[in-house]
Every structure is written in C-alpha cells, then in structure tokens.
XYZ file of C-alpha atoms in Angstrom:
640
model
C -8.792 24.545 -29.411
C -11.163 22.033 -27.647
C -10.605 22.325 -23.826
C -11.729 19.999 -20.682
C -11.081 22.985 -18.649
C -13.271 25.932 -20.838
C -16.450 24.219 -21.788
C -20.110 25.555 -22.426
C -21.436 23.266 -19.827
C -25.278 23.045 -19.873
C -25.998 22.795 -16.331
C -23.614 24.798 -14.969
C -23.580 28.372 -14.193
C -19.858 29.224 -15.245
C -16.761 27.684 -17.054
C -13.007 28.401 -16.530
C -11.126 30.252 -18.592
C -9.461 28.743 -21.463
C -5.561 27.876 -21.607
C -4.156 31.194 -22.263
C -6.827 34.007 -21.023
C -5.770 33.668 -17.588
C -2.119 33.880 -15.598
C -0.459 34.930 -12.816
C 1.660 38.299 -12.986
C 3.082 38.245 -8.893
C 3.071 37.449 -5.868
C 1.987 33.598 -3.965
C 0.541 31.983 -6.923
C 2.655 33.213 -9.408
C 6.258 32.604 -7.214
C 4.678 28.727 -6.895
C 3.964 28.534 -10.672
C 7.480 29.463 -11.392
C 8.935 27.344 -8.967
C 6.709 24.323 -10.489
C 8.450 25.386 -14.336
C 11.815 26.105 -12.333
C 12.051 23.519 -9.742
C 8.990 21.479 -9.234
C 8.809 19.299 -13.138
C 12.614 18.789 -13.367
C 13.316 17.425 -10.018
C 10.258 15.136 -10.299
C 11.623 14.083 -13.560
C 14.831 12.849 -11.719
C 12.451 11.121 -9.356
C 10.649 9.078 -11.845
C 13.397 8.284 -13.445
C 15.212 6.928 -10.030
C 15.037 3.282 -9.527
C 14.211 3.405 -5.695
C 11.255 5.149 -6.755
C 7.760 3.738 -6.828
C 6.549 5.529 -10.191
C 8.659 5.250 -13.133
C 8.688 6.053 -16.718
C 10.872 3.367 -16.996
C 8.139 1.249 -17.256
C 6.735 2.429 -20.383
C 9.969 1.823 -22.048
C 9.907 -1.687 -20.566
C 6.243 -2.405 -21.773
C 7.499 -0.664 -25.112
C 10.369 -2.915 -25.513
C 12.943 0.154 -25.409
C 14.902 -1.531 -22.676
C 15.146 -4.396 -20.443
C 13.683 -4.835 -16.971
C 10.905 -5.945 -14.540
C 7.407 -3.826 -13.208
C 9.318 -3.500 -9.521
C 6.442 -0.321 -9.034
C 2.760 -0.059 -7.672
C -0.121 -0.843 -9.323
C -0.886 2.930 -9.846
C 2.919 4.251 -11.056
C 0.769 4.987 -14.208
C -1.243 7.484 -13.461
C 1.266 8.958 -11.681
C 3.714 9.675 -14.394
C 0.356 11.229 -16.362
C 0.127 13.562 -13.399
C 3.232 14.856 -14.018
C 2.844 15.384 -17.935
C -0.028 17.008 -17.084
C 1.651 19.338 -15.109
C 3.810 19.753 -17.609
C 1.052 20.491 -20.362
C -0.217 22.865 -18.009
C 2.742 25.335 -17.841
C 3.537 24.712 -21.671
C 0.085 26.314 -21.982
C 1.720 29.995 -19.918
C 5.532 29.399 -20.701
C 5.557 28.311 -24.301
C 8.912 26.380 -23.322
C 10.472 24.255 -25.806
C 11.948 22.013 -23.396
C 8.707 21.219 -21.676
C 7.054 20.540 -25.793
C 10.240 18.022 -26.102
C 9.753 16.351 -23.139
C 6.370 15.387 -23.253
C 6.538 14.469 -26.959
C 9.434 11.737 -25.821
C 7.467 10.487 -22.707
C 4.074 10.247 -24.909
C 6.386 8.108 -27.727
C 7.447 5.993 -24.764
C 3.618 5.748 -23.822
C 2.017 5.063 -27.894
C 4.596 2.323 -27.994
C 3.464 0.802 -24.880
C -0.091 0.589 -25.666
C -1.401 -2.972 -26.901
C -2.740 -3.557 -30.280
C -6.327 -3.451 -28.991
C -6.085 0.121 -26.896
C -5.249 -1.486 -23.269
C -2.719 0.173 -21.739
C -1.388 -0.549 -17.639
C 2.331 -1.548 -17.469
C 1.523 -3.211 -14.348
C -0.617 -6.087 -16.009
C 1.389 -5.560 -19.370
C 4.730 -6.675 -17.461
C 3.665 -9.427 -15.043
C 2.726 -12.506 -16.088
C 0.974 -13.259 -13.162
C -1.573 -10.298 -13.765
C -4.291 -10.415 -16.193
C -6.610 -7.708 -17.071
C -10.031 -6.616 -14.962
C -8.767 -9.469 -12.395
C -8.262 -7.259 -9.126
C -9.759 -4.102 -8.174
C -6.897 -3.005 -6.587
C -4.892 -3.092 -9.755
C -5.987 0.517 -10.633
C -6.158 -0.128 -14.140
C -9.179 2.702 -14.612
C -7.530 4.987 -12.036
C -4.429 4.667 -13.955
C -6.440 5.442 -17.708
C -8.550 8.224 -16.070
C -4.982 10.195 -15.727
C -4.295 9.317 -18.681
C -7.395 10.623 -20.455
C -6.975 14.117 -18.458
C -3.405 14.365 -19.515
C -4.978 13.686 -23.167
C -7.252 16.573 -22.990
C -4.977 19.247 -21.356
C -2.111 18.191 -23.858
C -4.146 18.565 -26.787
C -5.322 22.462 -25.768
C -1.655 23.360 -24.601
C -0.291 21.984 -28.300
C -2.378 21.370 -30.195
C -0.970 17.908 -30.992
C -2.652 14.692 -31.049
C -0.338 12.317 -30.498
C -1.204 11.710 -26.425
C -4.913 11.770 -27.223
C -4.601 9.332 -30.066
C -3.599 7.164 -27.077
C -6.479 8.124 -24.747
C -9.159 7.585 -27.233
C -7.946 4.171 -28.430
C -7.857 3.533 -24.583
C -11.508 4.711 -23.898
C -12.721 3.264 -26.766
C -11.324 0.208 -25.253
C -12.646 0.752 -22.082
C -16.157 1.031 -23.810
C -16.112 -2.033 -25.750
C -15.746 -3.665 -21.811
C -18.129 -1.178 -19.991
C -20.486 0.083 -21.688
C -22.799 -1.575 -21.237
C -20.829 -3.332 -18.018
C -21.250 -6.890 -17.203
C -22.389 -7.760 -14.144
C -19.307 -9.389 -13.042
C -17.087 -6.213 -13.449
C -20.268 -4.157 -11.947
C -18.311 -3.127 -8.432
C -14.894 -2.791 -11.029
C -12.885 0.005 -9.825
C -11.406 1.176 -6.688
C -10.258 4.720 -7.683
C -12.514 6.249 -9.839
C -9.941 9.090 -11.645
C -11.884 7.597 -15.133
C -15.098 9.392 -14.365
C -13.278 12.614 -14.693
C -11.103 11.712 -17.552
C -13.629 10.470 -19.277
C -15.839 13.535 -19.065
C -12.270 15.278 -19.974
C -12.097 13.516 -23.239
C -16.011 14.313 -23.932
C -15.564 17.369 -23.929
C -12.398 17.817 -26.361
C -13.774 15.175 -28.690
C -17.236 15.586 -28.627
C -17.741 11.777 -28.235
C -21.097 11.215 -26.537
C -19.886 7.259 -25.638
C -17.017 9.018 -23.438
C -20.097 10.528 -20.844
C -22.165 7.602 -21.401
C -19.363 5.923 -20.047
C -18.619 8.566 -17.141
C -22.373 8.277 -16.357
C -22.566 4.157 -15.983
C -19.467 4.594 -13.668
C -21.281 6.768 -11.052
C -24.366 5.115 -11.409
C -22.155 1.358 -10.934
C -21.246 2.164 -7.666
C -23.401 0.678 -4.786
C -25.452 -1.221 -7.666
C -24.502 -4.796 -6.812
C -23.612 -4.746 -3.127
C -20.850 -7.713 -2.423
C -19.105 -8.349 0.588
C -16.179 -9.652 -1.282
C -15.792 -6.178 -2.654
C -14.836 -3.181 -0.857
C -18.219 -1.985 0.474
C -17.651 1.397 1.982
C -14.258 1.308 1.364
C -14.733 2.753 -1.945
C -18.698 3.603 -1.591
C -19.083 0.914 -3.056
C -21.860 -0.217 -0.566
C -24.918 2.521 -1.230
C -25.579 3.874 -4.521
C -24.444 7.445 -5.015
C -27.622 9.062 -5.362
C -28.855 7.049 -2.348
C -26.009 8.242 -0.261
C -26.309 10.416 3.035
C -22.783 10.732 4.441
C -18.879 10.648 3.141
C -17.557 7.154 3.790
C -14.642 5.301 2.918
C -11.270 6.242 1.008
C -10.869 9.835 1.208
C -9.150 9.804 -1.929
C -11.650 7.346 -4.184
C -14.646 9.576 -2.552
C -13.797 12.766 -3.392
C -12.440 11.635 -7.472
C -15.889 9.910 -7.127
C -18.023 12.967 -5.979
C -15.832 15.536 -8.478
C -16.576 12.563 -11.402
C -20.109 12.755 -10.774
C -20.284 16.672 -10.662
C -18.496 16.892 -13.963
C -21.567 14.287 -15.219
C -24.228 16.325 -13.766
C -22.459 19.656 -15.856
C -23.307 17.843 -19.191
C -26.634 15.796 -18.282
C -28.108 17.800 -15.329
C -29.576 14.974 -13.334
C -30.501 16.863 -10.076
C -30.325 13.133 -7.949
C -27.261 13.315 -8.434
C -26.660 17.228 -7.532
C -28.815 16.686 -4.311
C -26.880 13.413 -3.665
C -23.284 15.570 -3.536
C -25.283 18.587 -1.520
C -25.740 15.752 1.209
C -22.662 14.367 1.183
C -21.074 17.498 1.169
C -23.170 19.098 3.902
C -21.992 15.997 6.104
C -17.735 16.617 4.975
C -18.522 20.119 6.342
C -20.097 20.005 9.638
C -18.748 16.830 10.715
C -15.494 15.470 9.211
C -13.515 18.636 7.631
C -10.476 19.554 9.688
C -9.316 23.306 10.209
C -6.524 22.895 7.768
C -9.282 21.747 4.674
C -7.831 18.127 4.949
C -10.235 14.897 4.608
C -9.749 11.559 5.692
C -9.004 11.084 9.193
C -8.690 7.772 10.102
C -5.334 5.440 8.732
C -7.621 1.942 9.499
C -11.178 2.031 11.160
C -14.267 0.924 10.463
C -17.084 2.788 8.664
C -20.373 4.175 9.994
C -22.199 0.292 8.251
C -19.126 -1.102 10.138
C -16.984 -1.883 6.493
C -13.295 -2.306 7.076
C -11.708 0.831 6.170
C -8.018 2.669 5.617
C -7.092 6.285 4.567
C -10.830 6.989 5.187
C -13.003 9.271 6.549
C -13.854 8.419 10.420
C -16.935 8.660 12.428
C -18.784 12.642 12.615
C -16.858 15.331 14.926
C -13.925 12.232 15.177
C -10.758 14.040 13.766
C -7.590 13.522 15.683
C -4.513 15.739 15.055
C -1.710 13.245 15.798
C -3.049 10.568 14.011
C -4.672 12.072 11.009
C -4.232 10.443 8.021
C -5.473 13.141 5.869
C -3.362 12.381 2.344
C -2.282 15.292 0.227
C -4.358 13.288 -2.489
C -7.229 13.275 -0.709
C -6.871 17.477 0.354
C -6.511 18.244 -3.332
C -9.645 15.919 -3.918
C -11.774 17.814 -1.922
C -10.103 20.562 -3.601
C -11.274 19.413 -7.004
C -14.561 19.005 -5.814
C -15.128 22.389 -3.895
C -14.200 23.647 -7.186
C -16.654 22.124 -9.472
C -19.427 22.718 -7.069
C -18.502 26.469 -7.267
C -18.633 26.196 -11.214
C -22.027 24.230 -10.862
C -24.396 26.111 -8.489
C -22.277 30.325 -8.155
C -22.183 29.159 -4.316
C -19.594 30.603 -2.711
C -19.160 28.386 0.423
C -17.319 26.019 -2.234
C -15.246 28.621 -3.451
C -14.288 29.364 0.936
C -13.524 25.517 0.923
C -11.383 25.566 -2.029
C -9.306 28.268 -0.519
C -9.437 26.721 3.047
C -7.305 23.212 0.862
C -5.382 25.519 -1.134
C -3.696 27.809 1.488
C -3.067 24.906 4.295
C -3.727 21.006 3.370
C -3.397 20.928 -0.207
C 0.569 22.884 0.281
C 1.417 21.318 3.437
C 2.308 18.167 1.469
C 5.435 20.095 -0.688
C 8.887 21.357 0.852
C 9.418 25.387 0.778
C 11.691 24.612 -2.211
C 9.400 22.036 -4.186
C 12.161 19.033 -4.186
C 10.396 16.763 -1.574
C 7.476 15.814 0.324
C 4.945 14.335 3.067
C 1.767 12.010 2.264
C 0.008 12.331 5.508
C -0.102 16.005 6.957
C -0.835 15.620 10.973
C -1.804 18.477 12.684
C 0.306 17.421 16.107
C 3.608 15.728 15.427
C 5.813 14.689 17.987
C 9.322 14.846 16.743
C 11.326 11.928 17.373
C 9.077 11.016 19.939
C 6.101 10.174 17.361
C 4.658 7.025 17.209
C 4.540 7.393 12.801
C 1.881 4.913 11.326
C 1.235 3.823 7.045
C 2.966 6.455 5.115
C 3.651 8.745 8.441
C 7.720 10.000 7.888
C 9.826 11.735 10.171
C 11.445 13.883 7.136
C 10.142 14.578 4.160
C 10.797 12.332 1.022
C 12.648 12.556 -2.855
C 11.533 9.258 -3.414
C 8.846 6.833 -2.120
C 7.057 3.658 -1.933
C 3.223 5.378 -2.655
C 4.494 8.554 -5.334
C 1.032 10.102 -6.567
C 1.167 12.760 -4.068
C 3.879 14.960 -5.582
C 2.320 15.077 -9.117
C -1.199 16.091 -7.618
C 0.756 19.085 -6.178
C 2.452 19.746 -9.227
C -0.504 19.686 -11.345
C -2.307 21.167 -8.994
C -0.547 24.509 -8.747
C 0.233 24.407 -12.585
C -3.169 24.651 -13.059
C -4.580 26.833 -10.523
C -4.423 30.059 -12.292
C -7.782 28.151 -14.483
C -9.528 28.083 -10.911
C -8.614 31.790 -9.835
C -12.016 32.750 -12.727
C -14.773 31.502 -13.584
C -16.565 32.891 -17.001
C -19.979 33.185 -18.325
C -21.921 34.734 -21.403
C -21.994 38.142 -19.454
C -20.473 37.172 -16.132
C -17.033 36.668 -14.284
C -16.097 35.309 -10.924
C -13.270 35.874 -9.573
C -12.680 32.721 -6.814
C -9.185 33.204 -5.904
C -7.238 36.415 -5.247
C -3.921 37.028 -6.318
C -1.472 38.806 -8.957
C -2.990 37.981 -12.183
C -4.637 38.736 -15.530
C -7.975 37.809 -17.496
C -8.701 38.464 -20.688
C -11.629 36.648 -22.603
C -14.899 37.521 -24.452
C -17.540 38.195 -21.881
C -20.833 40.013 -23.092
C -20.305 40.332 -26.348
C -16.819 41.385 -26.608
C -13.074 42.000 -25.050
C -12.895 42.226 -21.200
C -9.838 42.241 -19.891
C -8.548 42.904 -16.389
C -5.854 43.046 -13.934
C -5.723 41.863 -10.035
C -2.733 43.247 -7.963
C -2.567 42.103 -4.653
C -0.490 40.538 -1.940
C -2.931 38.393 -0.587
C -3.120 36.204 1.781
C -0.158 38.383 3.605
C -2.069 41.410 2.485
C -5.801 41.696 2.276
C -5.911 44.588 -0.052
C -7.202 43.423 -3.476
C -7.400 46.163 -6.237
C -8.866 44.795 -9.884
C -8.507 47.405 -13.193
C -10.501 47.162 -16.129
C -7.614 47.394 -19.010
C -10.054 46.695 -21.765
C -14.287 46.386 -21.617
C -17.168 45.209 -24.184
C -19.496 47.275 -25.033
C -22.272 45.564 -23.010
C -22.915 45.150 -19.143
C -21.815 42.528 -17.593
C -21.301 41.044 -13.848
C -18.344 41.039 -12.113
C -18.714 38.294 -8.636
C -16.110 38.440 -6.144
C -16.182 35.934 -3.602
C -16.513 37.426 0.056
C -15.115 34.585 2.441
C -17.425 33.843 5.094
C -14.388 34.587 8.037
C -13.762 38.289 6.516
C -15.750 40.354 9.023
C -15.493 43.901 8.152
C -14.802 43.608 4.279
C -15.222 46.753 1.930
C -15.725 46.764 -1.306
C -15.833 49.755 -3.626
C -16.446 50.326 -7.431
C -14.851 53.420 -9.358
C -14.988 54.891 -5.883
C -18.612 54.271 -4.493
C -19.574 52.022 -1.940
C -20.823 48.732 -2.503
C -22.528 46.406 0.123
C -21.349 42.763 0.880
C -22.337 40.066 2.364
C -20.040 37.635 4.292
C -19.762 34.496 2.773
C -21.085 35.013 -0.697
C -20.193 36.782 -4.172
C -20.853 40.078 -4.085
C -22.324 40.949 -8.470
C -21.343 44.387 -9.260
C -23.223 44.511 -12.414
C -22.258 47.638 -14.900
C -21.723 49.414 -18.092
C -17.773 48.964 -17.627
C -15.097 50.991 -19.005
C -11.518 50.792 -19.180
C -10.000 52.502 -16.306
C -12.903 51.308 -14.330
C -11.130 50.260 -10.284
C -12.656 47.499 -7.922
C -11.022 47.388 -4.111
C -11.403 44.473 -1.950
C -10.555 45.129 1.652
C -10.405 41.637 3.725
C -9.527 42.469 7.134
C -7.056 39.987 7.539
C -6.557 39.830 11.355
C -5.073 36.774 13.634
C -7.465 35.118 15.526
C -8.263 32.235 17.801
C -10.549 29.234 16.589
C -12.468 26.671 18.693
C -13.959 23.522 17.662
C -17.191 22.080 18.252
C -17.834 20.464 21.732
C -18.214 17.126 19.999
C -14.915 17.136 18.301
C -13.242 16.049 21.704
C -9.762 16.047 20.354
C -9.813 20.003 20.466
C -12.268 20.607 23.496
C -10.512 23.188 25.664
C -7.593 23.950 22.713
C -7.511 26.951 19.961
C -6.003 27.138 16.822
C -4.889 30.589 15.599
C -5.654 31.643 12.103
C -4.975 34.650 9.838
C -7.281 35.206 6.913
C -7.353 31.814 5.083
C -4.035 30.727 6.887
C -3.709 28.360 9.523
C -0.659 28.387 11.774
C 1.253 25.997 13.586
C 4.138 26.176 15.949
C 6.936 24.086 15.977
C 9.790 23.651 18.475
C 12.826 25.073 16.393
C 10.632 28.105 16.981
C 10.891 28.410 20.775
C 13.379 29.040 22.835
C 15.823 26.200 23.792
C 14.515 23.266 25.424
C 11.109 24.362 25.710
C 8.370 22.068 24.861
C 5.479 22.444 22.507
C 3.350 20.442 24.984
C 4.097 23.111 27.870
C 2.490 26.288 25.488
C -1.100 27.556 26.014
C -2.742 30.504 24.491
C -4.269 33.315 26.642
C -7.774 33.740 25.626
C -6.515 37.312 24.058
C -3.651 35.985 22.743
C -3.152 39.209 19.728
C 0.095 37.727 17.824
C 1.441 40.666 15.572
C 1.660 39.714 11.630
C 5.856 39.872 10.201
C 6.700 39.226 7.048
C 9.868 37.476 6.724
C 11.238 36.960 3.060
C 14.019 35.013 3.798
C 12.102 32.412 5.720
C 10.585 29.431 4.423
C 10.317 30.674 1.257
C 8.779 33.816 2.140
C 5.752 33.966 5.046
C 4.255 35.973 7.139
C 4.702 34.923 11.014
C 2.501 35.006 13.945
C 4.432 36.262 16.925
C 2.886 36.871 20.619
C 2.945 36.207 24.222
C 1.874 32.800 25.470
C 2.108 31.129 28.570
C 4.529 28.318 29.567
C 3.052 25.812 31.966
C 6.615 24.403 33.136
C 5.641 20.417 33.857
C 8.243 17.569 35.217
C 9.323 15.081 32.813
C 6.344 12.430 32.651
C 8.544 9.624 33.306
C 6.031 6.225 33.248
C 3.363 8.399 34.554
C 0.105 8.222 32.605
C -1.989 10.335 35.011
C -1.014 13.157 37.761
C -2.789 14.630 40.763
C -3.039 18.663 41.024
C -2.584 21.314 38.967
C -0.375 22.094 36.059
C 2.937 23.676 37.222
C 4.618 27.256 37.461
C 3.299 29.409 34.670
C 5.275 31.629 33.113
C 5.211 34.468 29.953
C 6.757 32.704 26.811
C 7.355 34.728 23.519
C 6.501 32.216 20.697
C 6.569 32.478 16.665
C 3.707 30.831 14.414
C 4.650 29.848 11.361
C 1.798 29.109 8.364
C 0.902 25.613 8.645
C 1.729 24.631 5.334
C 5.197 25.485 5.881
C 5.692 23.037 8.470
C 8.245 19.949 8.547
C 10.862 21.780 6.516
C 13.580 22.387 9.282
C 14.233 18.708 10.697
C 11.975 15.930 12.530
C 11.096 18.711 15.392
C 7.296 18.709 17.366
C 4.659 20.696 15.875
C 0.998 21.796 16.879
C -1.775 23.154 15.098
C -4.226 23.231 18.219
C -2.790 24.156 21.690
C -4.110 24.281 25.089
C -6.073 27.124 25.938
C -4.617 29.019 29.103
C-alpha cells in the first residue's frame, strides 16, 4: 500500500518503516499508545463534538447540509478535526479496531459531503457569508487542506480505502488550478504552511508529480514578494528560505515551513535548500532552544528586522521561563523537523533533539490521564500568583478557544512508533528506545527484531535478532550526546561508541544474535550559557533525556518554591513510583531553604538572603507538571 510515511526517497539516507512493520510491545511508548486508543481519541471525540469547543465536526455537517447551525469556530477548526482522524488512522494501522474503521468512515462522509462542486473545501469560508475564498491570510484555508491531505495519505495505508483521499486530491487539484503557477497577488498566500507537507504526503501515495511541484512553489513563495501589508517575519515571509540565516517569526508556521521544505528536498535534492535548514537550524540550537526542547519564546515581540511578532521565536540566548510562550504545536514542530533531518542526512544530533521534544515539551502539553491540556508550557509558573498572558491557564483545559494542540499530541504519539526506525536497502536505525518490534525486508530479505527496555527510567537497552537475511547489513543506534560512559556490546564483544552519534555495527547477522545498550542514566545539574541571563546563577537537574521540575504540592507545607536552591552537589536519588502521575521516576535530594520575609511592596532588599536551612525536596519529570491543581512550579532554581 502506498505510504507518506515509508517512501524510497531519493535524497535521503533512510525511510520509516511502513504501517505495520513496526510497534510497541511495553513500557513508555507503548502505555501512551494505548492510552491514545483507550483514552486519548474518545475523549477528544466528546470534545469536538462539544459546542463550547473551538473545533467541531459539527461544522462539516453544517457545510454538508446534515443539520442546522452557524461557523461559531476558528478559522483553523479544520485542520484540527483532520488531526484527530489522523490519529485515528494511525492506531487503526496497530489495533485493527472496528470502531476506529467506523468512525472515520462517518466523519470522512460528513467531510465528501462538505466539499464544493469544484474541490474547495474550508467550512469557515463555506459558512460565512462575509468570507470569500484566498481573501485573508489568516483564514488558514491551506493550513487547514495540508491536514487534510496528511490525513488522506495515512488513511489510505491504514485501510486501504479511498474515500478520504478522493477528497484530498479533488482538493489539491484545486489548489493547483490556483497555485501552480501562483499569481502574484496570492504570492505571500499562506500563514501556516501545513500544505507543504501534505502535499508532499499526497505525492508520494499518488505518484502525482503536480502535488511536489506544488510543495516546491510554496517554499520557494515565501520571502519572494516582500510586502509590508503582509506578515513579514511573522511567518518568514520577509527573506526567502534559501536566503535565510536565523529562525524568525511564528514558532509554529516556521518549523511546518522548515519540515515542508525538508520533505521537498527528500524528492528533488536541492542542496540550497538543505544548507538553508542547516543554518537555520544551527541558530534554533545554540541560541533559541530551551532545556525542555520547546521553541518559541516570546507571546508578542518584535523580530531581529524589527517585524511585529506573536508566539514567535525571540532575540538569541533571550528565553524566559515564566513567560515562555513555547506552544505544544510549535514543540512537536520542531519535533517533526528534528525528525526529517535525521531521515535526510544519518545525523544523529537530530535524532538527540527529537528525543529532547519528545520526553519534556512535546508531553508537557497532555494531562497524566490524556483527557485535558495546556497550550503554552512555562518553565516557572507561579500558582495563583501568576501573571497568565494569550493562551496561559491556571488548570488545564477539556475544551478551548485555540484546540489544535490536543490532536498534535494525539497524532503525535499514535504515530511515534514510525519514528522509533529508520530503514534502508541494507541498513536500520534505531532513533528511539523503547519496548518494541521491527520486522521489514532489509538486505535482501526478513530482519526482524525485538527491543526490551525500560528506558528512559532504565538505561539498559537489549535488541534480539528473532529473524535475519541472508546478507550483511548495518544496524545504527543512536548514542545521545549527554550519555557519558555508554557501552555497547554485540553477541558479547565490545564495541566502541562515540557520544553523540550512531554507532554502525555492520554484520553477517543471525537469529539469536544480542545488542546491549548501556546509557548511564544519572541525575545531574545543567547550566546555561552566560548570555541566556534568565538562568545565570540557576541549574536545572536532568536525568537521561528527562528534565525535572519541582512544584510546591511537593514540599513540605508552606514552603516556597522561590526559597529552594540546589547545592552545587546536589546527588537526588532516582524512585520509581507507579502510582504517581501515571507512573515516573522521581528525583529526591537535599536542598537548601533560604527562609526570606514576605516581600510585601518591596521590589529590592539590602543584605543577604536569610537563615539557610536543609530542605528534603521531590522532582518530578517536567512533563508531568500542572496535573495536581494551579500550584508554583520551577524548572531552573537558584544555585546555593
């Protein structure tokens, strides 16, 4: 079955595996890809069907003429509700649920019968008067179809039905008969750019060469007619792409813009654009990534060419805690990204990025039991104290005014078992550890293999050959660049690593055949770089690929988060505690209370801190934050 995901890309060094050869078996992953079938799909199918919501399927049925009502949503409900059936598609593809096949085939009925006669489809324009098509870039008409066109694609390989992609393809061949070529009025057209992936998606299940012609006059549009009535830097839409030095603008639109154009530079290998993302990339890094993976500091500012700018990445080494935007969109982007740069070049400081989003950012944005969540993920929060700004909330949300954060979670984890491999003609990477299985031709033949593991609680990774072709082949496992001390051995023998790269094993392989990981996983403090003032003279502690926070419910009564430093040894001993959040391993230590009289209307105060004082605290995993009440929280703390 064609697949968006499993692809003989020509200019890139591996592909995922295709719907089927991969799955979790146990432990992180696989408990969060059950609680997305369990939990996670039917409770956001309440929530799209609830009338204080945002995003609504409702609409469709509206636009269909199913039932009566108004567009009461946002511009980009849409997309949203394709999220979700994407998620869906995605665990149809493991589970082979019924339900799951009968759901989606009434939701894509809704959406056929909302499509007009001539392949446009947006329930926002259908339904308002008022609106008329490729009027207002903020009306997220191609943000909306690009979801749709992914859904297509995934759909099609989970079912092998048609009946969603019929849709897409009427839609992009739509969307060509306006864009390709596109006229100069509609050249800055486009404010998130989700199209440029979708429409490499539906490429590369139809074969359609107009589809990446499409994809490619989308990356090359923006920054090619400059207008200050437009959105500039906003959505970098003031340099051209392969002109560009630095991440500007709309966390979200830039990194859907920079995975778009890596999925174009897969199929036409244009290295300006390749060197364009290594630049861009190289600046998210060193200058404007926090500790948790997030992106997108700033909530309003001004850009580096001094654009207005919201939900954006700031200015280098700028990137407060209590104030950080940093959208659970806009994590997974980056997310998205890190991945396809990993496929593209074998590189694996991508592949330490994606995990960096994944374990901390790209979670934090969910509830331990999948029913509700955050948009912006602070590191510092106040408690009832904090000042909240756009889309800040002092408890986590069902229901919302902005909704495409849950389904990016949800399809997000429902696909993530596709991103845990990566397969070539006689290679395999393994990216992400965790329970799981592969099986797929690789050199010629049948390789399949086994990963048991309890990572990240447990850095012990052991992976068993079950079944092996009859020619060699490399095996690549990633070695993240903070696991000092890793091992790795292969059928007993030694094998050298380096930090920060994939180690290749290559080998005649035979069933039986046992590869052991060891990553040291082993708490320790982290400082930032003088220039990122926020955290001068503060530490964050981290555990493998896990950042920690501590929150107030955690300390004893009364005691404030703002009165906690860490000692400079501070050696907090790992405990696993099952029945806590969901399951997590805890950080708990000796710190040291600074005791410190209210602050009553005092902004500044003369002498030294207070008494100090030995205070037993417990760190919880950052992404596990904001589930027990509106209570302060801290990433970074003062260092003793």
């Amino acid at each position: 079955m064609p697949s968006a995901y499993h692809y003989p890309s020509p200019h890139g060094r591996m592909t995922a595996p295709a719907l089927g050869q991969s799955r979790w078996t146990g432990g992180f992953w696989a408990d969060r890809f059950a609680l997305c079938h369990r939990t996670i799909l039917p409770s956001m199918r309440r929530a799209l069907e609830d009338r204080s919501n945002k995003a609504r399927l409702a609409y469709f049925r509206i636009a269909a003429g199913l039932e009566e009502g108004a567009h009461e949503g946002t511009d980009w409900s849409d997309g949203d509700c394709y999220k979700w059936l994407e998620a869906m598609a995605h665990v149809y593809g493991v589970a082979r649920a019924p339900d799951l096949d009968r759901q989606m085939d009434e939701v894509i009925g809704w959406i056929a019968a909302a499509q007009e006669a001539d392949g446009y489809l947006n329930t926002q324009i259908t339904l308002n008067p008022a609106k008329q098509r490729w009027q207002n870039v903020h009306h997220h008409e191609l943000y909306n179809a690009g979801h749709c066109f992914t859904a297509a694609a995934v759909h099609l390989e989970a079912t092998g039905k048609r009946n969603l992609l019929a849709v897409a393809v009427k839609l992009a061949d739509y969307l060509c008969g306006v864009f390709l070529p596109t006229p100069p009025a509609l050249a800055n057209f486009g404010f998130n750019p989700s199209q440029i992936v979708g429409l490499v998606d539906l490429y590369r299940v139809t074969g359609e060469r107009r589809y990446l012609d499409l994809a490619g006059q989308f990356v090359s549009n923006r920054g090619s007619a400059p207008d200050p009535g437009f959105n500039g830097d906003l959505n970098q839409d003031r340099v051209p792409l392969r002109e560009e030095t630095a991440a500007v603008g709309h966390a979200v639109t830039a990194t859907y813009l920079w995975a778009g154009a890596a999925d174009v530079y897969a199929e036409t290998g244009e290295a300006a654009v390749l060197e364009a993302l290594g630049r861009i990339w190289n600046d998210v890094v060193a200058t404007k990534l926090y500790l948790t993976g997030a992106v997108g500091a700033d909530h309003f500012s001004a850009s580096i060419r001094n654009d207005p700018v919201h939900e954006a990445f700031g200015l280098p080494h700028d990137l407060p805690n209590a104030t950080a935007y940093t959208e659970t969109c806009a994590n997974i982007g980056q997310g998205m990204w890190a991945w396809r740069m990993a496929a593209l070049t074998g590189d694996a400081r991508y592949g330490d990025v994606l995990e960096q989003v994944l374990y901390n950012s790209g979670l934090s944005g969910m509830s331990a039991d999948g029913t509700r969540f955050c948009y912006t993920n602070p590191l510092r929060w106040y408690g009832e104290a904090h000042r909240g700004m756009s889309n800040d909330t002092p408890e986590r949300w069902f229901t919302h005014i902005c909704y495409c954060c849950p389904p990016q979670v949800a399809r997000t984890i429902a696909r993530l078992h596709r991103w845990a491999y990566g397969l070539a003609d006689d290679a395999v990477w393994v990216h992400l550890y965790g329970g799981s299985r592969l099986q797929a031709e690789v050199a010629g033949g049948t390789l399949a293999l086994t990963q048991q593991t309890d990572y990240p609680w447990d850095g012990a990774v052991a992976i068993t050959v079950e079944e092996a072709p009859e020619r060699p082949f490399t095996l690549h496992l990633r070695v993240p660049g903070w696991a000092r001390g890793a091992e790795l051995t292969v059928a007993g023998a030694p094998v050298a690593v380096e930090l920060g790269s994939y180690a290749a094993v290559r080998r005649q392989w035979k069933a039986g055949d046992r590869v052991t990981l060891t990553l040291p996983l082993r708490a320790e403090l982290v400082t930032a770089h003088p220039r990122l003032e926020q955290d001068r003279n503060q530490a964050a502690v981290v555990r493998g690929p896990v950042v920690y926070c501590l929150e107030a419910v955690d300390l004893s009564d009364g005691t404030p988060v703002d009165e906690i430093h860490l000692p400079h040894d501070f050696a907090p001993a790992p405990r696993h505690d099952a029945d806590l959040l969901g399951g997590v391993t805890v950080l708990e230590g000796t710190a040291v209370r600074a005791r410190s009289r209210p602050w009553d209307g005092e902004l500044y105060r003369r002498g030294a801190a207070g008494d100090c004082e030995p205070e037993p605290i417990r760190m919880i995993p950052y992404f596990a934050w904001h589930n027990r009440g509106n209570c302060p929280m801290s990433v970074w703390l003062p260092l003793a």
